[in-house]
Short mmCIF file of C-alpha atoms in Angstrom, two decimals:
data_model
loop_
_atom_site.label_atom_id
_atom_site.label_comp_id
_atom_site.label_asym_id
_atom_site.label_seq_id
_atom_site.Cartn_x
_atom_site.Cartn_y
_atom_site.Cartn_z
CA MET E 1 11.22 117.15 38.20
CA SER E 2 13.31 114.20 40.19
CA THR E 3 12.39 111.23 40.00
CA PRO E 4 10.06 110.23 42.79
CA THR E 5 11.45 108.22 45.44
CA GLY E 6 9.67 104.33 44.77
CA PHE E 7 9.86 104.84 41.19
CA ASP E 8 11.22 101.81 39.86
CA GLU E 9 12.99 101.83 36.54
CA LEU E 10 13.32 98.22 36.09
CA ILE E 11 9.35 97.29 36.55
CA HIS E 12 8.89 100.48 34.20
CA PRO E 13 8.86 99.16 31.10
CA ALA E 14 5.37 98.29 30.05
CA THR E 15 5.18 94.52 29.18
CA ARG E 16 7.11 94.53 32.34
CA LEU E 17 5.21 96.60 34.72
CA SER E 18 2.02 94.72 32.93
CA VAL E 19 3.88 91.04 34.46
CA VAL E 20 3.92 92.42 37.70
CA ALA E 21 0.75 94.06 37.65
CA LEU E 22 -0.85 90.80 36.72
CA LEU E 23 0.99 89.08 39.23
CA ALA E 24 0.77 91.16 42.01
CA ALA E 25 -3.08 90.01 41.97
CA THR E 26 -2.42 86.21 43.17
CA GLU E 27 -0.36 84.15 44.66
CA TRP E 28 0.73 81.91 42.54
CA ALA E 29 0.43 81.84 37.77
CA ASP E 30 0.60 79.62 35.32
CA PHE E 31 3.21 80.40 32.98
CA ALA E 32 -0.01 79.88 29.95
CA PHE E 33 -2.08 82.09 31.87
CA VAL E 34 0.21 85.23 32.21
CA ARG E 35 1.78 84.82 28.78
CA ASP E 36 -1.92 84.27 27.36
CA SER E 37 -3.75 87.40 29.26
CA LEU E 38 -0.54 89.73 28.03
CA SER E 39 -1.13 87.86 24.72
CA LEU E 40 2.80 87.28 24.24
CA SER E 41 4.77 84.95 23.23
CA ASP E 42 6.60 82.39 24.91
CA SER E 43 9.92 83.29 24.39
CA ALA E 44 9.22 87.09 24.94
CA LEU E 45 7.58 86.80 28.12
CA SER E 46 10.67 84.25 29.13
CA LYS E 47 12.92 87.51 28.80
CA GLN E 48 10.71 89.37 30.89
CA LEU E 49 10.23 86.88 33.69
CA HIS E 50 13.99 85.49 33.30
CA THR E 51 14.89 90.47 34.18
CA LEU E 52 12.56 90.52 36.40
CA GLY E 53 13.70 86.94 38.15
CA GLU E 54 17.70 88.40 38.06
CA ALA E 55 16.38 91.96 40.23
CA GLY E 56 14.61 89.29 42.61
CA TYR E 57 11.23 90.21 41.96
CA LEU E 58 9.67 87.29 41.12
CA GLU E 59 10.61 83.36 41.89
CA LEU E 60 10.05 80.94 38.89
CA ARG E 61 8.87 76.76 39.55
CA LYS E 62 9.36 73.89 36.98
CA GLU E 63 7.03 71.38 37.67
CA GLY E 64 7.48 68.03 35.47
CA GLY E 65 8.90 66.72 32.58
CA GLY E 66 8.02 66.37 28.56
CA ARG E 67 5.76 67.78 27.45
CA LYS E 68 4.46 68.08 31.09
CA ARG E 69 6.30 70.19 32.19
CA ARG E 70 4.71 73.22 33.45
CA THR E 71 6.17 76.71 34.63
CA THR E 72 4.48 79.26 37.59
CA VAL E 73 5.99 82.23 38.62
CA ARG E 74 5.13 84.52 41.90
CA LEU E 75 6.43 87.56 42.83
CA THR E 76 9.04 87.41 46.16
CA ASP E 77 8.53 89.89 49.07
CA HIS E 78 10.60 91.57 47.84
CA GLY E 79 9.24 91.96 43.85
CA ARG E 80 5.07 92.92 45.75
CA ALA E 81 7.44 96.03 47.53
CA ALA E 82 9.21 96.79 44.55
CA PHE E 83 5.37 96.89 42.52
CA GLU E 84 3.73 99.50 45.49
CA GLY E 85 7.29 101.26 45.54
CA HIS E 86 6.48 101.81 41.98
CA VAL E 87 2.65 103.00 41.62
CA ALA E 88 2.87 105.00 44.56
CA ALA E 89 5.73 107.02 42.76
CA LEU E 90 3.26 107.23 39.66
CA ARG E 91 0.45 108.39 41.01
CA ALA E 92 2.41 111.43 42.81
CA ILE E 93 3.88 111.96 39.80
CA VAL E 94 0.29 112.28 38.07
CA GLU E 95 -0.40 114.04 40.65
CA SER E 96 2.21 116.48 40.41
CA ALA E 97 1.85 117.23 37.00
CA GLY E 98 -2.50 118.67 37.69
CA PRO E 99 -3.13 122.29 36.96
CA PRO E 100 -2.54 125.04 39.58
CA PRO E 101 -5.98 125.36 41.84
CA ALA E 102 -7.63 128.45 40.25
CA THR E 103 -7.28 131.90 42.82
CA GLY E 104 -10.09 132.21 45.10
CA VAL E 105 -12.20 128.86 44.42
CA ALA E 106 -12.26 126.26 46.12
CA GLN E 107 -10.38 123.17 45.25
CA PRO E 108 -11.77 119.26 46.57
CA SER E 109 -9.28 117.38 47.68
CA THR E 110 -7.71 114.10 46.11
CA THR E 111 -9.67 112.23 49.54
CA GLU E 112 -13.39 114.06 48.32
CA ALA E 113 -12.39 113.89 44.14
CA ARG E 114 -12.33 109.58 44.30
CA GLN E 115 -15.16 109.79 46.72
CA ARG E 116 -17.64 111.45 44.49
CA GLN E 117 -15.58 109.60 41.48
CA HIS E 118 -16.47 106.32 43.62
CA GLY E 119 -20.01 107.58 44.11
CA HIS E 120 -20.66 108.36 39.99
CA ALA E 121 -19.53 104.79 39.51
CA GLU E 122 -22.04 103.63 42.20
CA ALA E 123 -24.63 105.09 41.28
CA ALA E 124 -23.43 103.91 37.58
CA ARG E 125 -23.97 100.20 38.25
#
């Protein structure tokens, strides 16, 4: 199987994927918020942010000084596009790994299956 277009080896490791996914949901995030949300140490998060920053996937902003120093981080447009491409590639991998349709039995489309799932989720609420 070939790797789908958009699959990003840099984002793929679980910790970096978690960081990028969290940042994709916001404009700017405080370093402490990201660290605590992902249960990472300062050094582990710093290392991941450095790697992603070197690739141009995120921007760091440092404000203040001394004990009042505050670091915030955000995805760049390049980082956001890379994340969206990676998620699409992962979906393609998962969808292509599904079982083959049974002979003579109509299978619902992916859209129909998602609508059914969503309907069931709504009913359960």
